[in-house]
Amino acid sequence: APLDNDIGVSEATRIDPNAWVERWKAAGHYQAEAALLQCTADTLADAVLITTVHAWQHQGKTLFISRKTYRIDGSGQMAITVDVEVASNTPHPARIGLTCQLAQVAERVNWLGLGPQENYPDRLTAACFDRWDLPLSDMYTPYVFPSENGLRCGTRELNYGPHQWRGDFQFNISRYSQQQLMETSHRHLLHAEEGTWLNIDGFHMGIGGDDSWSPSVSAEFQLSAGRYHYQLLWCQK
């Protein structure tokens, strides 16, 4: 879901083609569909290794190639490795990560990382690294205009319900999907969805905001590389 800064001065009747959101729309980032290119499963001595390769495509063009391996051992612990290639002719993406809808709705979220309030790669000065524990409802920032919100950076461990994730990542978690945030005009129109939506990002762009009308994310906070790699561990507590 775009930020207000991503939209800038772009309006329904007066589109600003330079706004981040308009560049992502034009390139097909929101409409891209995943095509499965490869899926293999191998039995190891103490685990199963699943490998998948997806091409994210729009109108015949490949925007991203995503390679994932899932190593699942006998205890149910899953080690996830992700490699992403970004096409050279597509706008820098807003984030590189994974999204899942968890069946559980737990009362609290516990993490080791930056907090307690939301923080983004170019908004870290007021965030402190510590062990934090907050109600799930506090992980959502209630902006009047629903948008991307609630990111916590520099996370080394996340605990929610029976689940634990370990690695080096950013995350946001709430009852609202990115799709609903993107399609809803005012916060009072949002409705809690089934389960809990979790976004775990290996990489996330900054939010900019040097002014309120131009795409002002500094170059060092843009995802301008052609390849990205990250890992995380998902297990049951």
XYZ file of N, CA and C in Angstrom:
711
model
N 0.847 -1.194 0.000
C 0.000 0.000 0.000
C 0.881 1.241 0.000
N 0.620 2.204 -0.872
C 1.484 3.390 -0.943
C 1.306 4.321 0.246
N 2.348 5.067 0.523
C 2.301 6.147 1.503
C 1.757 7.403 0.851
N 1.360 8.354 1.672
C 0.953 9.653 1.142
C 2.098 10.279 0.354
N 3.343 10.086 0.829
C 4.505 10.624 0.111
C 4.668 9.977 -1.255
N 4.274 8.691 -1.386
C 4.374 8.007 -2.673
C 3.377 8.573 -3.678
N 2.242 9.053 -3.172
C 1.202 9.609 -4.041
C 1.519 11.045 -4.417
N 2.091 11.803 -3.468
C 2.458 13.192 -3.737
C 1.252 14.037 -4.099
N 1.367 14.774 -5.201
C 0.268 15.642 -5.632
C -0.610 14.972 -6.681
N -0.361 13.683 -6.936
C -1.150 12.981 -7.938
C -2.593 12.838 -7.470
N -3.549 13.168 -8.346
C -4.969 13.082 -8.041
C -5.679 12.345 -9.165
N -6.917 11.941 -8.888
C -7.670 11.179 -9.881
C -7.832 11.946 -11.185
N -8.003 13.265 -11.075
C -8.209 14.078 -12.280
C -6.939 14.782 -12.739
N -5.853 14.598 -11.982
C -4.593 15.255 -12.365
C -3.437 14.363 -11.921
N -3.094 13.409 -12.779
C -2.083 12.408 -12.462
C -0.682 12.999 -12.599
N 0.138 12.770 -11.594
C 1.549 13.140 -11.669
C 2.340 11.884 -12.041
N 2.803 11.764 -13.283
C 3.476 10.532 -13.719
C 4.789 10.270 -12.998
N 5.343 11.289 -12.333
C 6.600 11.106 -11.612
C 6.407 10.572 -10.199
N 5.175 10.562 -9.691
C 4.917 10.037 -8.350
C 5.271 8.551 -8.316
N 5.799 8.110 -7.186
C 6.177 6.703 -7.070
C 5.005 5.785 -7.395
N 3.835 6.086 -6.849
C 2.705 5.190 -7.045
C 2.314 5.095 -8.512
N 2.421 6.201 -9.241
C 2.070 6.174 -10.659
C 3.110 5.399 -11.459
N 4.373 5.496 -11.075
C 5.412 4.724 -11.760
C 5.229 3.227 -11.509
N 4.870 2.867 -10.272
C 4.631 1.448 -9.980
C 3.423 0.930 -10.740
N 2.357 1.748 -10.807
C 1.164 1.337 -11.552
C 1.488 1.148 -13.028
N 2.189 2.118 -13.609
C 2.498 2.068 -15.036
C 3.364 0.862 -15.387
N 4.243 0.487 -14.462
C 5.139 -0.647 -14.708
C 4.467 -1.988 -14.436
N 3.289 -1.958 -13.802
C 2.570 -3.186 -13.526
C 2.912 -3.853 -12.211
N 3.548 -3.130 -11.297
C 3.911 -3.735 -10.012
C 2.690 -4.220 -9.237
N 1.584 -3.482 -9.310
C 0.391 -3.871 -8.559
C -0.413 -4.961 -9.270
N -0.218 -5.088 -10.572
C -0.982 -6.065 -11.346
C -0.182 -7.324 -11.666
N 1.088 -7.365 -11.289
C 1.954 -8.491 -11.651
C 1.413 -9.805 -11.092
N 1.551 -10.857 -11.874
C 1.124 -12.186 -11.458
C 2.317 -13.129 -11.482
N 2.315 -14.067 -10.550
C 3.437 -15.000 -10.422
C 3.237 -16.207 -11.334
N 4.262 -16.513 -12.123
C 4.267 -17.716 -12.952
C 5.309 -18.673 -12.381
N 4.897 -19.877 -12.058
C 5.814 -20.863 -11.484
C 6.702 -21.443 -12.582
N 8.008 -21.262 -12.434
C 8.968 -21.772 -13.410
C 9.600 -23.082 -12.959
N 9.683 -23.272 -11.648
C 10.333 -24.477 -11.134
C 9.830 -24.774 -9.731
N 9.654 -26.062 -9.443
C 9.308 -26.496 -8.088
C 9.863 -27.902 -7.896
N 10.812 -28.049 -6.980
C 11.427 -29.344 -6.724
C 11.425 -29.621 -5.228
N 11.439 -30.901 -4.886
C 11.511 -31.317 -3.485
C 12.528 -32.438 -3.367
N 13.440 -32.296 -2.426
C 14.488 -33.288 -2.216
C 14.508 -33.712 -0.754
N 14.771 -34.997 -0.537
C 14.879 -35.524 0.817
C 16.336 -35.522 1.250
N 16.623 -34.863 2.367
C 17.958 -34.841 2.937
C 18.010 -35.810 4.113
N 19.165 -35.920 4.739
C 19.319 -36.856 5.850
C 18.384 -36.529 7.004
N 18.208 -35.245 7.269
C 17.402 -34.840 8.426
C 16.368 -33.779 8.096
N 16.075 -33.593 6.805
C 15.157 -32.520 6.421
C 14.645 -32.744 5.005
N 13.687 -31.909 4.633
C 13.194 -31.847 3.255
C 13.541 -30.474 2.700
N 14.024 -30.424 1.466
C 14.397 -29.162 0.829
C 13.483 -28.908 -0.361
N 12.715 -27.832 -0.300
C 11.813 -27.443 -1.385
C 12.369 -26.187 -2.042
N 12.456 -26.204 -3.369
C 12.974 -25.061 -4.122
C 11.924 -24.605 -5.124
N 11.658 -23.309 -5.159
C 10.713 -22.753 -6.133
C 11.342 -21.565 -6.848
N 10.946 -21.378 -8.095
C 11.343 -20.207 -8.867
C 10.084 -19.627 -9.499
N 9.829 -18.351 -9.253
C 8.668 -17.661 -9.824
C 9.126 -16.455 -10.635
N 8.444 -16.208 -11.728
C 8.616 -14.969 -12.488
C 7.373 -14.118 -12.258
N 7.577 -12.902 -11.779
C 6.462 -11.974 -11.586
C 6.335 -11.146 -12.861
N 5.202 -11.308 -13.556
C 5.063 -10.775 -14.905
C 3.843 -9.877 -15.045
N 3.952 -8.961 -16.005
C 2.816 -8.103 -16.360
C 2.893 -7.796 -17.843
N 1.807 -8.117 -18.548
C 1.703 -7.875 -19.989
C 2.916 -8.408 -20.742
N 3.301 -9.629 -20.403
C 4.385 -10.296 -21.109
C 5.784 -9.916 -20.672
N 5.900 -8.979 -19.749
C 7.217 -8.551 -19.277
C 7.491 -9.130 -17.892
N 8.707 -9.609 -17.698
C 9.118 -10.117 -16.389
C 9.702 -8.975 -15.575
N 9.092 -8.709 -14.427
C 9.538 -7.616 -13.560
C 10.508 -8.102 -12.491
N 10.242 -9.300 -11.967
C 11.071 -9.863 -10.898
C 11.176 -11.375 -11.080
N 12.317 -11.923 -10.692
C 12.497 -13.365 -10.575
C 12.775 -13.661 -9.105
N 11.993 -14.554 -8.527
C 12.125 -14.884 -7.106
C 12.482 -16.360 -6.949
N 13.619 -16.617 -6.305
C 14.051 -17.992 -6.019
C 14.007 -18.206 -4.510
N 13.266 -19.216 -4.088
C 13.128 -19.495 -2.654
C 13.471 -20.950 -2.372
N 14.149 -21.166 -1.256
C 14.352 -22.523 -0.762
C 13.783 -22.605 0.647
N 13.107 -23.713 0.908
C 12.514 -23.974 2.221
C 13.108 -25.290 2.737
N 13.893 -25.186 3.805
C 14.474 -26.390 4.409
C 13.709 -26.676 5.696
N 12.949 -27.779 5.691
C 12.075 -28.112 6.812
C 12.608 -29.361 7.502
N 12.935 -29.237 8.788
C 13.476 -30.393 9.505
C 12.382 -31.126 10.281
N 12.781 -32.169 10.992
C 11.820 -33.023 11.676
C 11.050 -32.339 12.779
N 11.583 -31.252 13.306
C 10.883 -30.522 14.369
C 9.884 -29.513 13.822
N 9.851 -29.370 12.492
C 8.966 -28.391 11.873
C 9.601 -27.043 11.655
N 10.867 -26.902 12.029
C 11.569 -25.631 11.814
C 11.850 -25.443 10.329
N 11.547 -24.260 9.812
C 11.710 -23.984 8.392
C 12.695 -22.841 8.171
N 13.784 -23.146 7.469
C 14.768 -22.131 7.097
C 14.448 -21.671 5.678
N 14.198 -20.378 5.514
C 13.801 -19.818 4.221
C 14.933 -18.957 3.677
N 15.325 -19.224 2.441
C 16.329 -18.413 1.755
C 15.690 -17.834 0.500
N 15.843 -16.539 0.301
C 15.187 -15.855 -0.818
C 16.215 -15.065 -1.619
N 16.186 -15.246 -2.938
C 16.992 -14.444 -3.856
C 16.057 -13.822 -4.879
N 16.170 -12.520 -5.065
C 15.286 -11.794 -5.977
C 16.116 -11.022 -6.992
N 15.755 -11.157 -8.264
C 16.354 -10.363 -9.334
C 15.317 -9.346 -9.807
N 15.746 -8.107 -9.939
C 14.858 -7.025 -10.363
C 15.214 -6.637 -11.794
N 14.216 -6.558 -12.665
C 14.467 -6.164 -14.052
C 15.077 -4.770 -14.101
N 15.972 -4.563 -15.045
C 16.687 -3.283 -15.129
C 15.800 -2.145 -15.614
N 14.694 -2.472 -16.276
C 13.845 -1.430 -16.862
C 12.558 -1.193 -16.076
N 12.543 -1.573 -14.797
C 11.357 -1.344 -13.968
C 11.710 -0.405 -12.823
N 10.762 0.386 -12.322
C 11.068 1.302 -11.210
C 11.560 0.547 -9.981
N 12.352 1.227 -9.163
C 12.816 0.617 -7.920
C 11.600 0.198 -7.092
N 11.568 -1.031 -6.591
C 10.412 -1.486 -5.803
C 10.365 -0.833 -4.426
N 9.194 -0.890 -3.808
C 9.021 -0.329 -2.467
C 9.555 -1.266 -1.396
N 9.489 -2.574 -1.668
C 9.911 -3.550 -0.660
C 10.232 -4.870 -1.337
N 11.086 -5.646 -0.695
C 11.397 -7.002 -1.131
C 11.130 -7.897 0.072
N 10.094 -8.731 -0.005
C 9.772 -9.522 1.172
C 8.688 -10.546 0.922
N 8.158 -11.056 2.012
C 7.137 -12.097 1.995
C 5.893 -11.618 2.737
N 4.737 -12.065 2.286
C 3.468 -11.752 2.946
C 2.716 -13.045 3.216
N 2.143 -13.163 4.405
C 1.320 -14.333 4.691
C 0.160 -13.938 5.595
N -0.919 -14.696 5.489
C -2.097 -14.497 6.329
C -2.132 -15.632 7.347
N -1.824 -15.305 8.593
C -1.800 -16.301 9.659
C -3.217 -16.594 10.136
N -3.483 -17.837 10.474
C -4.818 -18.208 10.949
C -5.097 -17.657 12.339
N -4.037 -17.511 13.138
C -4.217 -17.100 14.524
C -4.386 -15.589 14.661
N -5.091 -15.189 15.699
C -5.145 -13.792 16.133
C -4.733 -13.784 17.601
N -3.514 -13.355 17.872
C -3.005 -13.296 19.241
C -3.174 -11.882 19.788
N -3.156 -11.761 21.097
C -3.377 -10.455 21.713
C -2.150 -9.559 21.656
N -0.945 -10.175 21.671
C 0.262 -9.363 21.802
C 1.311 -9.777 20.775
N 2.217 -8.826 20.506
C 3.344 -9.036 19.600
C 4.621 -8.751 20.382
N 5.584 -9.656 20.279
C 6.846 -9.502 20.997
C 7.987 -9.580 19.996
N 8.893 -8.617 20.043
C 10.012 -8.657 19.098
C 11.282 -8.071 19.699
N 12.412 -8.526 19.159
C 13.723 -7.991 19.487
C 14.179 -7.192 18.279
N 14.182 -5.883 18.423
C 14.514 -5.028 17.292
C 14.254 -3.579 17.634
N 14.077 -2.763 16.612
C 13.856 -1.338 16.821
C 12.390 -1.059 17.139
N 12.160 -0.176 18.088
C 10.803 0.164 18.505
C 10.845 1.277 19.536
N 9.753 1.481 20.282
C 8.514 0.697 20.177
C 7.593 1.167 19.061
N 7.712 2.416 18.625
C 6.823 2.962 17.607
C 7.286 2.518 16.215
N 6.448 2.774 15.210
C 6.832 2.432 13.849
C 8.107 3.170 13.472
N 8.914 2.541 12.607
C 10.148 3.158 12.126
C 10.474 2.619 10.741
N 11.110 3.456 9.945
C 11.435 3.118 8.563
C 12.914 3.387 8.315
N 13.491 2.826 7.234
C 14.938 2.936 7.031
C 15.497 4.350 7.119
N 14.721 5.362 6.734
C 15.195 6.743 6.853
C 14.503 7.482 8.001
N 13.933 6.724 8.934
C 13.279 7.296 10.118
C 13.599 6.421 11.337
N 14.889 6.336 11.680
C 15.323 5.440 12.747
C 15.844 6.156 13.987
N 16.006 7.474 13.922
C 16.673 8.201 15.003
C 15.989 8.004 16.351
N 14.673 8.007 16.379
C 13.944 7.908 17.648
C 13.669 6.471 18.070
N 14.066 5.500 17.251
C 13.809 4.096 17.573
C 14.960 3.520 18.391
N 14.639 2.668 19.343
C 15.640 2.045 20.211
C 15.617 0.530 20.013
N 16.811 -0.073 20.037
C 16.904 -1.528 19.912
C 16.709 -2.151 21.286
N 15.699 -3.017 21.396
C 15.391 -3.619 22.693
C 14.410 -4.766 22.463
N 14.018 -5.409 23.545
C 12.940 -6.389 23.504
C 11.637 -5.653 23.783
N 10.691 -5.713 22.820
C 9.437 -4.976 22.936
C 8.253 -5.932 22.976
N 7.194 -5.518 23.659
C 5.977 -6.313 23.753
C 4.784 -5.358 23.754
N 3.948 -5.450 22.706
C 2.817 -4.532 22.561
C 1.558 -5.295 22.159
N 0.383 -4.731 22.444
C -0.855 -5.313 21.917
C -0.849 -5.271 20.389
N -1.472 -6.252 19.767
C -1.542 -6.285 18.307
C -2.114 -4.985 17.758
N -3.118 -4.424 18.416
C -3.761 -3.195 17.932
C -2.788 -2.025 17.867
N -1.752 -2.032 18.708
C -0.779 -0.939 18.713
C 0.233 -1.045 17.581
N 0.226 -2.150 16.853
C 1.164 -2.312 15.740
C 0.660 -1.624 14.477
N -0.582 -1.174 14.510
C -1.183 -0.434 13.390
C -1.199 1.048 13.728
N -0.744 1.880 12.800
C -0.765 3.330 12.989
C -1.990 3.886 12.268
N -2.942 4.482 12.992
C -4.238 4.855 12.410
C -4.227 6.176 11.639
N -3.528 6.201 10.519
C -3.577 7.395 9.680
C -4.991 7.587 9.122
N -5.405 8.847 8.964
C -6.747 9.138 8.448
C -6.926 8.499 7.074
N -5.897 8.631 6.224
C -5.909 7.997 4.905
C -5.122 6.696 5.026
N -5.781 5.533 4.939
C -5.076 4.263 5.116
C -3.903 4.126 4.152
N -2.793 3.644 4.670
C -1.579 3.523 3.869
C -0.642 2.530 4.530
N 0.490 2.298 3.895
C 1.560 1.523 4.525
C 1.841 2.122 5.891
N 2.012 1.257 6.902
C 2.213 1.763 8.264
C 2.799 0.673 9.145
N 3.301 1.085 10.302
C 3.644 0.146 11.357
C 4.893 -0.682 11.175
N 5.777 -0.296 10.262
C 6.995 -1.089 10.061
C 7.898 -1.003 11.290
N 8.530 -2.119 11.612
C 9.575 -2.158 12.643
C 10.834 -2.727 11.999
N 11.903 -1.938 12.003
C 13.149 -2.317 11.333
C 14.112 -3.008 12.295
N 15.208 -3.508 11.727
C 16.279 -4.076 12.535
C 15.847 -5.209 13.436
N 14.883 -6.010 12.984
C 14.338 -7.074 13.828
C 15.208 -8.324 13.749
N 15.513 -8.880 14.915
C 16.291 -10.123 14.991
C 15.416 -11.306 15.391
N 14.317 -11.018 16.095
C 13.405 -12.087 16.510
C 12.003 -11.519 16.651
N 11.019 -12.272 16.172
C 9.612 -11.883 16.267
C 8.826 -13.059 16.815
N 8.001 -12.801 17.833
C 7.150 -13.832 18.419
C 5.691 -13.389 18.335
N 4.856 -14.279 17.802
C 3.424 -13.977 17.693
C 2.650 -15.284 17.774
N 1.764 -15.393 18.766
C 1.042 -16.641 18.942
C 2.026 -17.791 19.122
N 1.826 -18.895 18.401
C 2.748 -20.031 18.528
C 3.990 -19.910 17.650
N 4.100 -18.821 16.895
C 5.152 -18.689 15.893
C 6.338 -17.863 16.385
N 7.508 -18.208 15.846
C 8.703 -17.399 16.062
C 9.475 -17.310 14.748
N 9.947 -16.091 14.438
C 10.791 -15.857 13.271
C 12.108 -15.251 13.739
N 13.216 -15.713 13.166
C 14.527 -15.181 13.514
C 15.281 -14.846 12.240
N 16.065 -13.777 12.292
C 16.850 -13.355 11.140
C 17.256 -11.908 11.290
N 17.263 -11.193 10.177
C 17.549 -9.756 10.148
C 16.575 -9.161 9.140
N 15.473 -8.604 9.632
C 14.395 -8.219 8.733
C 13.586 -7.058 9.295
N 12.693 -6.539 8.476
C 11.678 -5.564 8.878
C 10.319 -6.264 8.831
N 9.375 -5.817 9.643
C 8.059 -6.454 9.586
C 6.972 -5.445 9.944
N 5.764 -5.701 9.443
C 4.559 -5.101 10.014
C 3.475 -6.159 10.098
N 2.595 -5.994 11.067
C 1.612 -7.026 11.375
C 0.321 -6.355 11.847
N -0.819 -6.772 11.285
C -2.103 -6.180 11.670
C -3.236 -7.035 11.130
N -4.472 -6.614 11.379
C -5.656 -7.312 10.874
C -6.026 -6.834 9.477
N -5.239 -5.919 8.909
C -5.566 -5.348 7.604
C -4.522 -5.757 6.567
N -4.979 -6.248 5.432
C -4.071 -6.614 4.351
C -3.591 -5.374 3.614
N -2.486 -5.516 2.899
C -2.003 -4.425 2.070
C -3.040 -4.048 1.009
N -3.747 -5.054 0.498
C -4.763 -4.790 -0.518
C -5.874 -3.904 0.040
N -6.342 -4.203 1.260
C -7.405 -3.397 1.846
C -6.920 -1.974 2.139
N -5.712 -1.840 2.650
C -5.173 -0.506 2.920
C -5.096 0.321 1.644
N -4.762 -0.334 0.535
C -4.608 0.374 -0.729
C -5.953 0.791 -1.323
N -7.000 0.033 -1.023
C -8.297 0.273 -1.663
C -9.267 1.072 -0.804
N -8.905 1.384 0.447
C -9.824 2.056 1.371
C -9.476 3.531 1.508
N -10.489 4.388 1.474
C -10.248 5.834 1.441
C -10.116 6.471 2.820
N -10.762 5.899 3.856
C -10.712 6.477 5.197
C -10.609 5.357 6.231
N -9.933 5.643 7.330
C -9.644 4.587 8.305
C -10.894 3.977 8.927
N -11.988 4.753 9.055
C -13.190 4.194 9.681
C -13.870 3.161 8.789
N -13.448 3.068 7.537
C -14.014 2.084 6.621
C -13.255 0.760 6.637
N -12.127 0.719 7.327
C -11.357 -0.518 7.421
C -12.102 -1.542 8.277
N -11.972 -2.811 7.932
C -12.577 -3.870 8.735
C -11.538 -4.957 8.997
N -11.557 -5.488 10.204
C -10.616 -6.549 10.562
C -10.885 -7.782 9.703
N -9.824 -8.325 9.121
C -9.952 -9.502 8.270
C -9.715 -10.777 9.082
N -9.967 -11.911 8.449
C -9.729 -13.193 9.112
C -8.246 -13.348 9.431
N -7.943 -13.856 10.611
C -6.556 -14.084 10.967
C -5.763 -12.795 11.102
N -4.472 -12.894 10.817
C -3.554 -11.763 10.954
C -2.658 -11.693 9.732
N -2.473 -10.491 9.205
C -1.584 -10.299 8.058
C -0.190 -9.926 8.545
N 0.804 -10.675 8.069
C 2.202 -10.430 8.424
C 3.017 -10.180 7.166
N 3.753 -9.090 7.157
C 4.701 -8.793 6.081
C 6.102 -8.816 6.677
N 6.958 -9.660 6.135
C 8.362 -9.720 6.542
C 9.207 -9.311 5.349
N 9.942 -8.228 5.500
C 10.739 -7.683 4.406
C 12.228 -7.840 4.675
N 12.923 -8.356 3.671
C 14.371 -8.342 3.745
C 14.901 -6.948 3.483
N 14.146 -6.188 2.652
C 14.562 -4.835 2.272
C 13.321 -3.959 2.107
N 13.446 -2.694 2.483
C 12.320 -1.756 2.394
C 12.873 -0.372 2.093
N 12.259 0.328 1.153
C 12.722 1.674 0.816
C 12.341 2.662 1.917
N 12.989 3.832 1.898
C 12.641 4.884 2.837
C 11.326 5.533 2.462
N 10.867 6.455 3.309
C 9.578 7.096 3.048
C 9.728 8.513 2.503
N 10.947 9.048 2.490
C 11.137 10.395 1.946
C 10.420 11.446 2.764
N 9.869 12.432 2.078
C 9.118 13.469 2.774
C 9.879 14.761 2.970
N 10.952 14.977 2.193
C 11.630 16.276 2.247
C 10.645 17.384 1.907
N 9.702 17.056 1.032
C 8.552 17.915 0.769
C 7.367 16.983 0.563
N 6.195 17.523 0.360
C 4.999 16.677 0.260
C 4.504 16.508 -1.165
N 5.321 16.891 -2.141
C 4.797 16.837 -3.507
C 5.728 16.159 -4.507
N 6.957 15.843 -4.130
C 7.870 15.222 -5.087
C 8.381 13.889 -4.547
N 8.825 12.979 -5.436
C 9.404 11.697 -4.992
C 10.783 11.945 -4.376
N 10.823 12.183 -3.072
C 12.035 12.710 -2.440
C 12.782 11.696 -1.579
N 12.604 10.403 -1.827
C 13.376 9.407 -1.085
C 14.833 9.500 -1.522
N 15.730 9.704 -0.572
C 17.149 9.837 -0.891
C 17.665 8.557 -1.538
N 18.659 8.708 -2.408
C 19.164 7.581 -3.197
C 19.609 6.413 -2.328
N 20.228 6.714 -1.171
C 20.732 5.622 -0.328
C 19.623 4.813 0.327
N 18.385 5.316 0.261
C 17.257 4.597 0.844
C 16.317 4.041 -0.222
N 16.756 4.030 -1.477
C 15.998 3.406 -2.553
C 16.547 2.006 -2.821
N 15.692 1.118 -3.294
C 16.107 -0.253 -3.608
C 16.542 -0.308 -5.066
N 17.764 0.141 -5.297
C 18.259 0.319 -6.660
C 19.132 -0.827 -7.148
N 19.411 -1.808 -6.300
C 20.246 -2.936 -6.711
C 19.458 -3.874 -7.625
N 20.176 -4.669 -8.391
C 19.519 -5.612 -9.286
C 19.242 -6.959 -8.650
N 19.940 -7.246 -7.540
C 19.780 -8.535 -6.866
C 19.669 -8.336 -5.359
N 18.849 -9.156 -4.719
C 18.664 -9.095 -3.268
C 18.650 -10.511 -2.703
N 19.205 -10.638 -1.503
C 19.291 -11.941 -0.840
C 19.007 -11.770 0.644
N 18.158 -12.611 1.198
C 17.939 -12.601 2.644
C 17.497 -13.985 3.110
N 17.597 -14.197 4.420
C 17.257 -15.481 5.022
C 16.490 -15.266 6.318
N 15.664 -16.222 6.672
C 15.018 -16.181 7.983
C 14.622 -17.584 8.403
N 14.402 -17.741 9.695
C 14.025 -19.016 10.285
C 12.624 -18.882 10.869
N 11.747 -19.821 10.537
C 10.370 -19.824 11.039
C 10.153 -21.122 11.806
N 9.785 -21.009 13.064
C 9.590 -22.210 13.866
C 8.431 -22.019 14.839
N 8.036 -23.100 15.464
C 6.999 -23.071 16.494
C 7.666 -23.002 17.859
N 7.117 -22.184 18.739
C 7.713 -22.029 20.066
C 7.402 -23.235 20.952
